[in-house]
XYZ file of C-alpha atoms in Angstrom:
177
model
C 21.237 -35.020 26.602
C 20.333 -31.551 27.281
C 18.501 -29.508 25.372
C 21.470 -26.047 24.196
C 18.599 -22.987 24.760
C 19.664 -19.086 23.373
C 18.851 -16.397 25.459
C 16.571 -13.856 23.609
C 19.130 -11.248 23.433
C 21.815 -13.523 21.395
C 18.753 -14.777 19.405
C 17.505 -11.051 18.605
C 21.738 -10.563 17.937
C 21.626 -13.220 15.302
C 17.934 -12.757 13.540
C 18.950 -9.242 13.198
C 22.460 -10.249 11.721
C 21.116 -12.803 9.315
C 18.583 -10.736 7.981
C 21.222 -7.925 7.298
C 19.359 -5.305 9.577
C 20.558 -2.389 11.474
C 21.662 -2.885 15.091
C 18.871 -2.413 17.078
C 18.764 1.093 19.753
C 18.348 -0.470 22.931
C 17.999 2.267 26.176
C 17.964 1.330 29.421
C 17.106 4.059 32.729
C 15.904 3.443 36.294
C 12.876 5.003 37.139
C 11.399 5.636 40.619
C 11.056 3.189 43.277
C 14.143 1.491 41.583
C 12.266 -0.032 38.798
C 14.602 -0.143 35.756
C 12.656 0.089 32.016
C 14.348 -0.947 28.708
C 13.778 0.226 25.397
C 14.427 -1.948 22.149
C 14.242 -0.106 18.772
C 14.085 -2.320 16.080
C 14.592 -0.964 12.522
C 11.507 -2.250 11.074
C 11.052 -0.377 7.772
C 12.154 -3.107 5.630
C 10.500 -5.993 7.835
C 7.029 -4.385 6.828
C 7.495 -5.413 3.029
C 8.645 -9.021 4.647
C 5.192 -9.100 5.940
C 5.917 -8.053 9.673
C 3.272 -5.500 11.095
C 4.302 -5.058 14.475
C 5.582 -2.414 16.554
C 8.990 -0.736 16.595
C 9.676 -0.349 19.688
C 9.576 -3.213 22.403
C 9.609 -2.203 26.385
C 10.578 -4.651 29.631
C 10.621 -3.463 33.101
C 12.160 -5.465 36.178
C 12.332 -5.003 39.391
C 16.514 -6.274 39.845
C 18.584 -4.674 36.949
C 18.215 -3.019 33.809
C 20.097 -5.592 31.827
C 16.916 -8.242 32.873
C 14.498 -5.587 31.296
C 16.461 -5.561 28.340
C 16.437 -9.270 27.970
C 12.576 -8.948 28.627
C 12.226 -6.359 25.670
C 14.299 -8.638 23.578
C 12.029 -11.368 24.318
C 8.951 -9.291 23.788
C 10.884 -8.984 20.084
C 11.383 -12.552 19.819
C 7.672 -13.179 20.792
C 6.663 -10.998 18.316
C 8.525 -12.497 15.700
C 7.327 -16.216 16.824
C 3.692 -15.053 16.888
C 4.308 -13.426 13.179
C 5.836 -16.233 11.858
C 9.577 -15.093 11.499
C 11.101 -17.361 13.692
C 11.027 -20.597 15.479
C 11.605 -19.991 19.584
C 12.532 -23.170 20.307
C 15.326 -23.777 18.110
C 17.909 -21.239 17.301
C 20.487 -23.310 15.578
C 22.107 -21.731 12.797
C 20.766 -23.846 9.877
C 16.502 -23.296 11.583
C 17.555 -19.573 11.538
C 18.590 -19.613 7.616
C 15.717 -21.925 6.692
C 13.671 -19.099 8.581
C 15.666 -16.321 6.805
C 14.626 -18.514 3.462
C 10.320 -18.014 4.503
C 10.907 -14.803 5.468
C 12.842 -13.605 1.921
C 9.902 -15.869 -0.169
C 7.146 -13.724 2.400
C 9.688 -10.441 1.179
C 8.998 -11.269 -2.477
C 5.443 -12.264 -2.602
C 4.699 -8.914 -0.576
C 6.669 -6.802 -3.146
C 5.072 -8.525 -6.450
C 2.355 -7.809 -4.641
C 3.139 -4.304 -3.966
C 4.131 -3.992 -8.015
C 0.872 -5.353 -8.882
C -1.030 -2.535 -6.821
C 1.292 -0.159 -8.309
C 0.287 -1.225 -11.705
C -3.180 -0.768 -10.689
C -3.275 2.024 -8.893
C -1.239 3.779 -12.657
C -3.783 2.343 -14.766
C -6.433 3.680 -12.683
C -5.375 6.726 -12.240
C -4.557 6.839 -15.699
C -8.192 5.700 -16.596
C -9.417 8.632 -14.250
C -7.438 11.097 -16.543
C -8.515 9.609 -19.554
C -12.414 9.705 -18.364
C -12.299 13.129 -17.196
C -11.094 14.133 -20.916
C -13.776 11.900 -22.496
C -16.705 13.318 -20.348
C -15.150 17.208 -21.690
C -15.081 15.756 -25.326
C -18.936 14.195 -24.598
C -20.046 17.560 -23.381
C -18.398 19.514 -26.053
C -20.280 16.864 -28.712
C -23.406 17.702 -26.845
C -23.332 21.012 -27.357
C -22.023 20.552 -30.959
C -25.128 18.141 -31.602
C -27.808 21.130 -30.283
C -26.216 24.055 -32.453
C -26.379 21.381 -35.855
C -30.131 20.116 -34.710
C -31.294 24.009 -34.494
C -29.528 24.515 -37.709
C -31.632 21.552 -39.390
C -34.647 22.804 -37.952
C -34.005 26.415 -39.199
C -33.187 24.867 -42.531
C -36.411 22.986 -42.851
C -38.288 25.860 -41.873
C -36.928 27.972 -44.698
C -37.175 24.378 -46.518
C -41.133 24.610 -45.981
C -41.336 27.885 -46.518
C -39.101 28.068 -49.636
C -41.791 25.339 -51.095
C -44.632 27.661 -50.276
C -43.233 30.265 -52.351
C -42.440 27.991 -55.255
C -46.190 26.407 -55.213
C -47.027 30.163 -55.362
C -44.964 31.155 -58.009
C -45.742 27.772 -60.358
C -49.455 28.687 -59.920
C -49.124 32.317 -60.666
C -47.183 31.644 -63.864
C -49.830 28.847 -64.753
C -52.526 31.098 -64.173
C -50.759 33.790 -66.683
């Protein structure tokens, strides 16, 4: 029995329809010495939160037509997803692609409760960055409230002292009298 093979292009067709992307930009030109270069934009803003750091933009060049550099840019997607864990190459059937869609949307939610947990963090320390740069004004504003009440208790016990001089004075001058 033989084995039913996709081409890249159909399989880029149907990973990008399952997972409810935009349709791809694909360019095509010919370039001098009649070498033909294709150009595969793939909308990859939501595939980063899915886990999916690759590039956007996926290039073939051939020699014999431009429609065999797309299918060479499409499989330099493909690749990319295989290598990244998105997809299985060798089977394309419907049901691998779902289970496949399935990893990818558990990959999707562990990156974006992970995203909310740095979120939280990144609040509560900012937050915490606030709330230390008030406490360090309040601690210097204590500071200097602690020096002005120390010199006031040590210009109190100096009149204190010198307040007891004058009464040890006074209680010896009215003894003496």
């Amino acid at each position: 029995m033989a084995k039913l093979t996709m081409s890249c292009t159909k399989a880029l067709a149907q990973i990008v329809n399952q997972l409810g992307l935009e349709k791809p930009k694909i360019t095509s030109e010919e370039i001098d010495n009649g070498m033909f270069h294709a150009t595969i934009e793939v909308d990859l803003v939501n595939w980063v939160s899915m886990g999916f750091r690759g590039p956007r933009e996926f290039t073939g060049k051939s020699s014999i037509s431009a429609r065999r550099a797309i299918r060479k840019a499409a499989g330099s997607v493909v690749f990319s997803l295989e290598k990244y864990g998105m997809v299985k190459i060798n089977d394309f059937s419907g049901k691998k692609l779902k289970l496949w869609k399935r990893r990818v949307m558990d990959i999707a939610k562990i990156c974006m409760e992970v995203a909310e947990e740095r979120d939280e963090l990144e609040k509560n320390h900012r937050y915490l960055e606030r709330k230390n740069g008030k406490l360090l004004v309040e601690n210097a504003r204590m500071k200097v409230k602690i020096s002005m009440l120390q010199d006031k208790i040590i210009c109190l016990m100096e009149d204190k002292e010198g307040n007891t001089d004058l009464i040890n004075e006074n209680n010896q001058f009215n003894a003496n009298s």
